[in-house]
Amino acid sequence: MSLYQDHILDHYHNPRNYGNLPHATHHAEALNPTCGDSLALDLNIEDGIIKEVGFTGKGCAISLASASLLFEEAKGKETVKMQVLAPEDVLKLTGLALSPVRMKCALLSLETLKKALKSK
Amino acid sequence: MLKERFPLFKKHPELVYLDSAATKLKPASVIAAQTEYLEASSTNIARGLYPLAEGTTARVDAVRKAAADFIGSDPEEIIFTSGTTAGLNMAAYMLENFITLEGNVVATDLEHHSNYLPWKELAKRSSAEFRLAASTSTGALDEESFEGVLDEHTELVALTAVSNVSGIINDIPSLVRFIRKRAPHAIIIIDAAQRAAHLPIDVREWDADMIAFSGHKMYGPTGIGILYGKKSLLDTLPPAVFGGGMVSDAYAEETVYREVPARFEAGTPDIAAIFGLGEAFRFLEEIGFEKIREHDLALQAHALSELRKVFGEDIQIIGSGKPEDYAGILSFTFGSLHPHDIAQLLGEKNVAVRAGEHCAAPFHRVKRLAATTRISFGIYNEKSDIDRLVAALKEVTRILS
Ligand SMILES: Cc1ncc(COP(=O)(O)O)c(C=O)c1O
């Protein structure tokens, strides 16, 4: 089965919540130097709830689609729930069965989210 | 049909293998020689006095001779290593006494990490300056690349014969002449990993001090490589690895090292791989570099013209774009399409290519490339492989854009 299922290609071509948030309370960037992928994430957090998300980035379809799916999922959730997300949760959410080589593409989004939650 | 001599295609008849720069597939004769060692003569070398062990030793000596003939050197100038990386690292330790505080060590921005990091580390250990020669806009090295970085304090220069990213061929004999003029004291080291299976190596014509290459990139086994060193230089160098087989006396206060090259070959080598390597030399000799070059040129010309015809402005070929400038490797980018997506989707269609930085981060930084997609050829490839690549690429770019 192809890695590039319709929902992955859809999120790659039409990433949800794409763009910056002008009054973000939290922000983080992460980089995958070996493939040149990068993500930047803005969050608006109020009373421990992620009210708004906005991201920009460049990279492969796997990293951008994973970011779109994960950040979309984070919207409206409690930060404490998001802080404990594990790599398996990202794989379940995206439905991706990845080789170790591509795993870091999908997990760049998780790294960015956790960094953003910790930022001030 | 040369393809029939490669058993992997019997197990994977649908595979379009375009990743020969990573490793070449192995012909049946190489595999058979490795098996022969394991089944029929699995004894150690240079020690046993019974016929079987003597036979194994003689066979290893014969492969050393074959390696010497392959590059036009003397057998004493051939050191068995486990590969290019091992050879270059070993050389960096053997040469440590040559590098001084006032000196500088030069590599180029084209190098594979294994012909870059050992020299950078050597410079660091010796508190010497580390300098990088810059490749031209078409990804080759010329005199200008070295002009500004060489001087009378240059103690070592390391450069590649063929870039593993762009496939561009460097003119080693003329570069060595130029380096010798500007840096008369420098030891010159050539990484020939990507050249060995595609174009001949002639150590006398090149006049380099040391040359490294890997068995597995020239149809031989993994776990074996060659480090060539000029006899006059090797005679003056200390060993980098210590152990059995390299000393004539280790009792007294002073260790007495054996002659060259035994002094540099402590321990038991991968003997099965040496048997296999012998067959790889035979295989290359049987086909001959004239025919190999013809084959590469035909594939390169076909690939370049098809890729340009089908993808036009959408594809960017790394290097000059002239078939005769490449040796079995072509790399490209596709606008904003990510090489990892391209390679993964091609893989799903049974077309094996490589994507990424190809262990050459400096090149990608200098050329401002995040990553590239690389196709590379072996003697088993046919024009139809390129046609299948192009057809698959058409579909891949449609899915991704
Ligand atoms: C130009 C070049 N140098 C060195 C190496 C390292 O070779 P090995 O991994 O066999 O030690 C490679 C292999 O990718 C290469 O392409």
XYZ file of C-alpha atoms and ligand atoms in Angstrom:
537
model
C 0.000 0.000 0.000
C 1.282 3.439 -0.836
C 2.357 5.769 1.927
C 0.724 8.511 -0.064
C -2.930 7.804 0.704
C -5.566 10.325 -0.304
C -5.854 11.892 3.150
C -2.083 12.421 3.291
C -1.989 14.000 -0.155
C -5.038 16.092 0.763
C -3.356 17.489 3.884
C -0.137 18.016 1.911
C -1.843 19.943 -0.875
C -4.309 21.760 1.434
C -2.689 22.069 4.844
C -5.193 23.054 7.551
C -4.516 26.067 9.771
C -1.737 27.260 7.518
C -0.358 30.711 8.298
C 0.836 32.764 11.255
C -1.201 33.878 14.224
C -0.603 37.615 14.783
C -1.171 37.465 18.568
C 0.184 34.035 19.394
C 0.857 33.269 23.029
C 3.232 30.429 22.178
C 5.636 29.823 19.314
C 8.272 27.290 18.269
C 10.319 26.239 15.268
C 11.973 22.945 14.520
C 14.307 21.791 11.824
C 15.354 18.501 10.316
C 18.762 19.409 8.938
C 19.427 16.228 6.967
C 16.424 16.739 4.692
C 15.980 20.484 5.068
C 12.463 20.230 6.492
C 11.315 22.981 8.813
C 8.145 23.840 10.721
C 7.068 26.974 12.587
C 4.053 26.819 14.888
C 1.980 29.518 16.599
C -0.498 28.723 19.350
C -3.064 30.751 21.249
C -3.533 29.149 24.627
C -6.167 30.309 27.081
C -6.931 28.646 30.425
C -4.941 25.597 29.461
C -6.835 25.103 26.208
C -5.301 25.418 22.727
C -7.747 27.869 21.172
C -6.006 28.528 17.876
C -3.171 27.072 15.875
C -1.302 28.340 12.842
C 1.718 26.833 11.168
C 4.046 27.332 8.248
C 6.721 25.055 6.940
C 8.509 23.455 4.091
C 9.389 19.868 3.567
C 8.247 16.553 2.251
C 4.630 15.471 1.975
C 4.956 13.229 5.025
C 6.218 15.972 7.321
C 3.745 18.614 6.106
C 0.712 16.311 6.127
C 1.629 15.029 9.599
C 1.911 18.619 10.817
C -1.441 19.544 9.358
C -3.125 16.474 10.895
C -1.479 16.789 14.314
C -1.993 20.522 14.747
C -5.583 20.220 13.596
C -6.066 17.547 16.249
C -4.480 19.766 18.913
C -6.941 22.583 18.351
C -9.457 22.776 21.202
C -7.531 20.284 23.338
C -6.110 20.757 26.814
C -2.377 21.430 26.791
C -1.774 18.756 29.457
C -3.210 16.129 27.100
C -1.006 17.290 24.257
C 2.135 17.400 26.355
C 2.033 13.651 26.874
C 1.477 12.662 23.229
C 3.804 9.871 22.139
C 5.205 9.070 18.685
C 2.706 6.195 18.396
C -0.145 8.664 18.759
C 1.118 10.611 15.753
C 1.410 7.440 13.706
C -2.113 6.400 14.680
C -3.475 9.817 13.860
C -1.816 9.965 10.457
C -2.326 6.293 9.642
C 1.241 6.114 8.417
C 3.301 2.918 8.545
C 6.760 4.392 8.289
C 10.209 2.960 7.903
C 12.722 4.197 10.478
C 14.223 6.501 7.828
C 10.949 8.363 7.300
C 9.871 8.321 10.945
C 11.683 11.571 11.656
C 9.658 13.283 8.908
C 6.388 12.508 10.665
C 7.739 13.272 14.136
C 9.019 16.758 13.330
C 5.447 17.948 13.954
C 5.384 16.403 17.432
C 8.722 17.974 18.301
C 7.453 21.376 17.154
C 4.211 21.055 19.126
C 5.982 20.075 22.348
C 8.475 22.893 21.964
C 5.665 25.372 21.400
C 3.776 24.186 24.480
C 6.885 24.777 26.574
C 7.618 28.197 25.036
C 6.506 31.483 26.460
C 23.427 -10.062 -21.499
C 25.389 -8.883 -18.494
C 22.271 -8.594 -16.370
C 22.006 -12.378 -16.273
C 25.248 -12.571 -14.358
C 23.706 -10.774 -11.389
C 21.657 -13.218 -9.285
C 19.755 -10.456 -7.473
C 17.658 -9.913 -10.596
C 16.516 -13.538 -10.477
C 15.025 -12.883 -7.046
C 13.772 -9.395 -8.006
C 13.100 -9.420 -11.750
C 10.937 -6.288 -11.591
C 13.536 -4.133 -9.852
C 14.923 -1.096 -11.659
C 18.125 -0.626 -9.701
C 19.451 2.917 -10.079
C 21.390 3.133 -6.808
C 24.738 1.681 -7.850
C 26.677 4.574 -6.341
C 25.513 3.343 -2.928
C 26.652 -0.154 -3.734
C 27.009 -2.196 -6.896
C 25.176 -5.486 -7.251
C 27.424 -8.540 -7.198
C 27.988 -10.883 -10.121
C 27.664 -14.642 -9.512
C 31.429 -15.135 -9.789
C 32.080 -12.782 -6.841
C 29.482 -14.531 -4.704
C 30.885 -17.936 -5.669
C 34.406 -16.934 -4.637
C 33.200 -15.813 -1.213
C 31.305 -19.065 -0.768
C 34.304 -21.030 -1.954
C 36.410 -19.539 0.812
C 33.796 -20.307 3.449
C 33.107 -23.840 2.204
C 36.454 -25.042 0.958
C 39.342 -23.029 2.341
C 38.247 -21.237 5.491
C 41.683 -21.037 7.114
C 43.671 -18.041 8.309
C 46.486 -16.429 6.325
C 50.195 -15.887 6.849
C 50.358 -18.326 9.765
C 49.393 -21.909 8.971
C 52.014 -24.263 7.550
C 49.581 -26.863 6.224
C 48.556 -26.905 2.566
C 45.055 -25.509 3.001
C 46.289 -22.417 4.867
C 49.145 -21.981 2.435
C 46.639 -22.047 -0.411
C 44.525 -19.356 1.241
C 47.608 -17.198 1.791
C 48.629 -17.601 -1.838
C 45.148 -16.614 -2.992
C 45.210 -13.440 -0.850
C 48.636 -12.579 -2.270
C 47.240 -13.088 -5.764
C 44.399 -10.656 -5.073
C 46.920 -8.106 -3.796
C 48.744 -8.520 -7.100
C 45.446 -8.148 -9.013
C 44.706 -4.936 -7.096
C 48.165 -3.621 -7.961
C 47.663 -4.450 -11.643
C 44.259 -2.782 -11.535
C 45.770 0.595 -10.602
C 49.276 0.183 -12.021
C 51.124 -0.003 -8.690
C 53.428 -2.510 -7.005
C 51.816 -5.103 -4.711
C 53.727 -3.674 -1.713
C 51.791 -0.444 -2.224
C 48.434 -2.160 -1.654
C 46.981 -2.179 1.872
C 43.802 -4.173 2.484
C 41.288 -2.191 4.525
C 37.615 -2.716 5.212
C 36.587 0.077 2.811
C 37.195 3.645 1.715
C 36.145 5.088 5.066
C 38.464 2.777 6.979
C 41.346 3.491 4.570
C 41.009 7.265 4.827
C 40.719 7.196 8.615
C 43.742 4.942 8.839
C 45.675 7.253 6.549
C 44.784 10.193 8.779
C 46.496 8.445 11.710
C 49.455 7.235 9.670
C 50.074 10.822 8.516
C 49.658 12.491 11.876
C 53.375 13.297 12.228
C 53.279 15.286 9.000
C 50.820 17.847 10.277
C 52.213 20.761 12.275
C 50.890 23.726 14.177
C 51.901 26.132 11.420
C 50.462 23.935 8.710
C 47.139 23.690 6.960
C 45.040 20.762 5.758
C 42.869 21.160 2.656
C 39.729 19.263 1.612
C 37.035 20.346 -0.853
C 33.349 21.190 -0.602
C 32.591 18.205 -2.880
C 33.780 15.557 -0.486
C 31.863 12.666 0.952
C 31.984 12.919 4.762
C 34.514 10.089 4.786
C 37.036 12.197 2.852
C 36.225 15.284 4.884
C 35.747 14.482 8.561
C 38.987 12.452 8.997
C 40.986 15.437 7.701
C 39.038 17.970 9.687
C 39.658 15.887 12.810
C 43.336 15.434 11.916
C 43.719 19.202 11.596
C 42.022 19.638 14.950
C 44.241 17.072 16.687
C 47.318 18.817 15.276
C 45.998 22.351 15.889
C 46.503 22.982 12.164
C 44.228 25.093 10.012
C 41.495 23.297 8.047
C 40.649 24.819 4.669
C 38.031 24.031 2.039
C 38.581 24.358 -1.691
C 35.413 25.509 -3.476
C 34.006 23.622 -6.439
C 32.906 25.460 -9.576
C 29.278 26.319 -10.298
C 29.022 23.073 -12.277
C 30.245 21.028 -9.326
C 33.784 20.243 -10.497
C 37.206 21.112 -9.130
C 39.565 23.258 -11.183
C 42.769 25.184 -10.562
C 40.809 28.153 -9.336
C 39.211 25.965 -6.659
C 42.667 25.461 -5.143
C 44.321 28.750 -6.067
C 43.412 30.627 -2.896
C 43.787 27.820 -0.357
C 47.214 26.375 -1.143
C 50.555 27.675 0.071
C 53.937 26.404 1.215
C 52.396 25.503 4.580
C 49.824 23.172 3.035
C 50.670 19.743 4.408
C 47.825 17.651 3.089
C 45.249 17.931 0.297
C 42.311 15.511 0.019
C 40.049 15.451 -3.013
C 37.631 13.162 -4.778
C 38.118 11.701 -8.250
C 34.373 11.585 -8.910
C 31.754 13.390 -6.839
C 29.287 10.995 -5.258
C 26.601 13.684 -5.393
C 26.883 15.154 -8.881
C 28.822 12.367 -10.605
C 31.158 14.986 -12.065
C 34.646 13.740 -12.974
C 37.660 15.675 -11.730
C 40.829 15.759 -13.823
C 43.102 14.265 -11.175
C 46.462 14.243 -13.041
C 46.288 17.937 -13.905
C 44.950 18.909 -10.463
C 47.771 16.981 -8.781
C 50.333 18.778 -10.974
C 48.831 22.114 -10.009
C 48.687 21.265 -6.301
C 52.331 20.148 -6.367
C 53.326 23.508 -7.867
C 51.472 25.578 -5.261
C 51.947 23.287 -2.284
C 55.221 21.452 -2.854
C 55.201 19.811 0.602
C 51.644 18.514 0.576
C 50.662 14.854 0.779
C 47.887 14.347 -1.784
C 45.071 11.883 -1.063
C 42.451 10.824 -3.589
C 39.053 9.331 -2.794
C 38.458 7.050 -5.769
C 35.380 5.253 -4.365
C 33.086 6.426 -7.152
C 35.651 6.110 -9.893
C 36.928 2.567 -9.459
C 34.101 0.806 -11.343
C 33.686 3.433 -14.046
C 37.032 4.770 -15.214
C 40.576 3.481 -14.949
C 42.957 4.508 -12.176
C 46.638 4.873 -13.044
C 48.719 5.669 -9.982
C 51.823 6.567 -11.985
C 49.922 9.005 -14.173
C 48.050 10.464 -11.195
C 51.127 10.846 -9.010
C 48.990 11.097 -5.855
C 50.453 9.885 -2.554
C 47.507 7.828 -1.361
C 44.314 6.571 -2.987
C 41.367 4.827 -1.330
C 38.453 2.852 -2.759
C 35.889 0.228 -1.718
C 35.295 -3.276 -3.035
C 31.521 -3.054 -2.821
C 31.311 -0.074 -5.166
C 33.110 -2.035 -7.889
C 31.021 -5.239 -7.974
C 32.980 -6.756 -5.088
C 31.892 -7.623 -1.552
C 31.323 -5.313 1.379
C 33.945 -5.355 4.126
C 36.949 -4.932 1.872
C 38.728 -1.928 0.379
C 42.106 -0.822 -0.876
C 44.382 1.902 0.404
C 47.191 2.579 -2.043
C 50.267 4.429 -0.811
C 53.429 5.358 -2.678
C 56.126 2.933 -1.525
C 58.593 5.724 -0.729
C 55.979 7.339 1.511
C 54.700 4.139 3.158
C 58.266 3.216 4.123
C 58.401 6.317 6.320
C 54.980 6.004 7.979
C 54.124 4.473 11.344
C 51.250 1.977 11.611
C 47.867 3.193 12.761
C 46.486 -0.130 13.948
C 48.452 -2.481 16.190
C 48.211 -6.213 16.749
C 49.049 -9.570 15.262
C 50.906 -10.010 12.007
C 52.527 -6.600 11.820
C 55.646 -6.958 13.996
C 58.789 -9.013 13.598
C 59.737 -8.591 17.254
C 57.704 -7.220 20.110
C 59.832 -8.497 22.977
C 62.444 -5.829 23.488
C 61.755 -2.250 24.511
C 61.506 -1.306 20.907
C 58.849 -2.916 18.730
C 60.183 -3.957 15.339
C 57.571 -3.513 12.692
C 57.405 -5.713 9.657
C 57.921 -4.490 6.137
C 55.334 -2.587 4.062
C 52.430 -3.365 3.667
C 52.283 -6.038 6.453
C 53.017 -3.284 8.968
C 49.660 -1.671 8.154
C 47.560 -4.840 8.244
C 47.256 -5.924 11.876
C 44.740 -8.665 12.584
C 42.769 -11.043 10.407
C 41.130 -9.377 7.405
C 37.816 -10.329 5.799
C 39.324 -13.160 3.788
C 36.065 -14.194 2.105
C 35.714 -10.616 0.880
C 39.288 -10.663 -0.447
C 38.459 -13.798 -2.455
C 35.389 -12.016 -3.812
C 37.328 -8.856 -4.590
C 39.701 -10.884 -6.732
C 36.749 -11.903 -8.891
C 35.544 -8.294 -9.062
C 38.885 -7.266 -10.586
C 38.584 -10.153 -13.030
C 35.029 -9.120 -13.918
C 36.028 -5.515 -14.626
C 39.020 -6.618 -16.611
C 36.937 -8.985 -18.683
C 34.482 -6.241 -19.664
C 37.139 -3.573 -19.973
C 36.946 0.132 -19.200
C 36.430 1.074 -22.819
C 33.158 -0.794 -22.940
C 32.185 0.350 -19.446
C 32.669 3.989 -20.420
C 30.694 3.517 -23.622
C 27.885 1.982 -21.588
C 27.877 4.824 -19.016
C 27.946 7.471 -21.733
C 25.018 5.896 -23.561
C 22.949 5.735 -20.349
C 23.905 9.267 -19.326
C 23.079 10.740 -22.731
C 19.755 8.903 -22.825
C 18.820 9.905 -19.271
C 19.771 13.543 -19.737
C 17.876 13.915 -22.981
C 14.761 12.048 -21.761
C 14.605 13.934 -18.463
C 14.959 17.260 -20.252
C 12.488 16.339 -22.965
C 9.791 15.171 -20.550
C 10.258 17.580 -17.647
C 11.771 20.642 -19.339
C 12.058 23.540 -16.942
C 10.655 21.539 -14.027
C 13.843 19.544 -13.537
C 17.217 20.938 -12.499
C 20.185 18.681 -13.274
C 23.194 19.114 -10.973
C 26.446 19.761 -12.831
C 27.203 20.717 -16.403
C 24.504 18.606 -18.012
C 26.978 17.272 -20.585
C 27.011 13.440 -20.628
C 30.797 13.237 -20.970
C 31.370 15.094 -17.681
C 29.716 12.381 -15.539
C 30.783 8.935 -14.360
C 27.729 6.793 -13.650
C 25.820 9.298 -11.478
C 23.222 11.986 -12.224
C 21.456 14.089 -9.600
C 18.532 16.420 -9.901
C 15.921 18.454 -8.091
C 12.311 19.040 -9.072
C 11.355 22.566 -8.034
C 9.666 22.397 -4.650
C 9.021 18.636 -4.753
C 10.887 16.951 -1.956
C 13.462 14.311 -2.961
C 12.292 12.020 -0.159
C 8.774 11.965 -1.565
C 10.101 11.345 -5.058
C 12.377 8.504 -3.965
C 9.738 6.895 -1.749
C 7.091 6.949 -4.480
C 9.589 5.660 -7.044
C 10.434 2.897 -4.572
C 6.769 1.943 -4.383
C 6.983 1.530 -8.163
C 10.056 -0.708 -7.907
C 12.495 1.972 -9.024
C 15.371 2.227 -6.549
C 17.032 5.652 -6.370
C 18.635 7.621 -3.563
C 17.432 10.883 -2.018
C 19.024 13.127 0.552
C 22.415 14.653 1.115
C 24.386 11.519 0.166
C 26.786 12.018 3.091
C 27.929 15.302 1.563
C 26.487 18.060 3.717
C 29.140 20.659 2.715
C 28.216 20.383 -0.974
C 24.538 20.894 -0.249
C 25.193 23.878 2.021
C 27.448 25.580 -0.522
C 25.103 24.947 -3.443
C 22.083 25.860 -1.311
C 20.365 22.542 -1.922
C 18.260 20.943 0.801
C 18.596 17.526 -0.774
C 18.804 15.936 -4.195
C 17.524 12.838 -5.945
C 20.324 10.702 -7.356
C 20.264 8.010 -10.002
C 23.376 5.938 -10.588
C 24.294 3.190 -12.993
C 25.957 -0.176 -13.132
C 26.932 -2.386 -16.018
C 23.596 -4.259 -15.657
C 21.454 -1.197 -16.392
C 19.791 -0.789 -19.742
C 18.126 2.104 -21.514
C 14.786 0.534 -20.652
C 15.568 1.154 -16.944
C 15.722 4.851 -17.715
C 12.488 4.694 -19.673
C 10.816 3.049 -16.685
C 12.287 5.689 -14.384
C 10.964 8.494 -16.576
C 7.502 6.912 -16.808
C 7.407 6.440 -13.015
C 8.664 9.979 -12.433
C 5.858 11.351 -14.593
C 3.335 9.663 -12.369
C 5.137 10.673 -9.175
C 5.291 14.332 -10.110
C 1.601 14.222 -11.027
C 0.728 12.787 -7.575
C 2.853 15.333 -5.741
C 1.955 18.517 -7.597
C 32.946 9.417 -2.785
C 32.820 8.438 -1.665
N 33.777 8.344 -0.760
C 33.713 7.465 0.255
C 32.633 6.645 0.425
C 32.613 5.701 1.593
O 32.717 4.405 1.174
P 32.525 3.199 2.208
O 31.174 3.410 2.817
O 32.565 1.993 1.338
O 33.617 3.258 3.188
C 31.593 6.717 -0.481
C 30.408 5.848 -0.303
O 29.275 6.254 -0.328
C 31.680 7.630 -1.556
O 30.700 7.736 -2.457
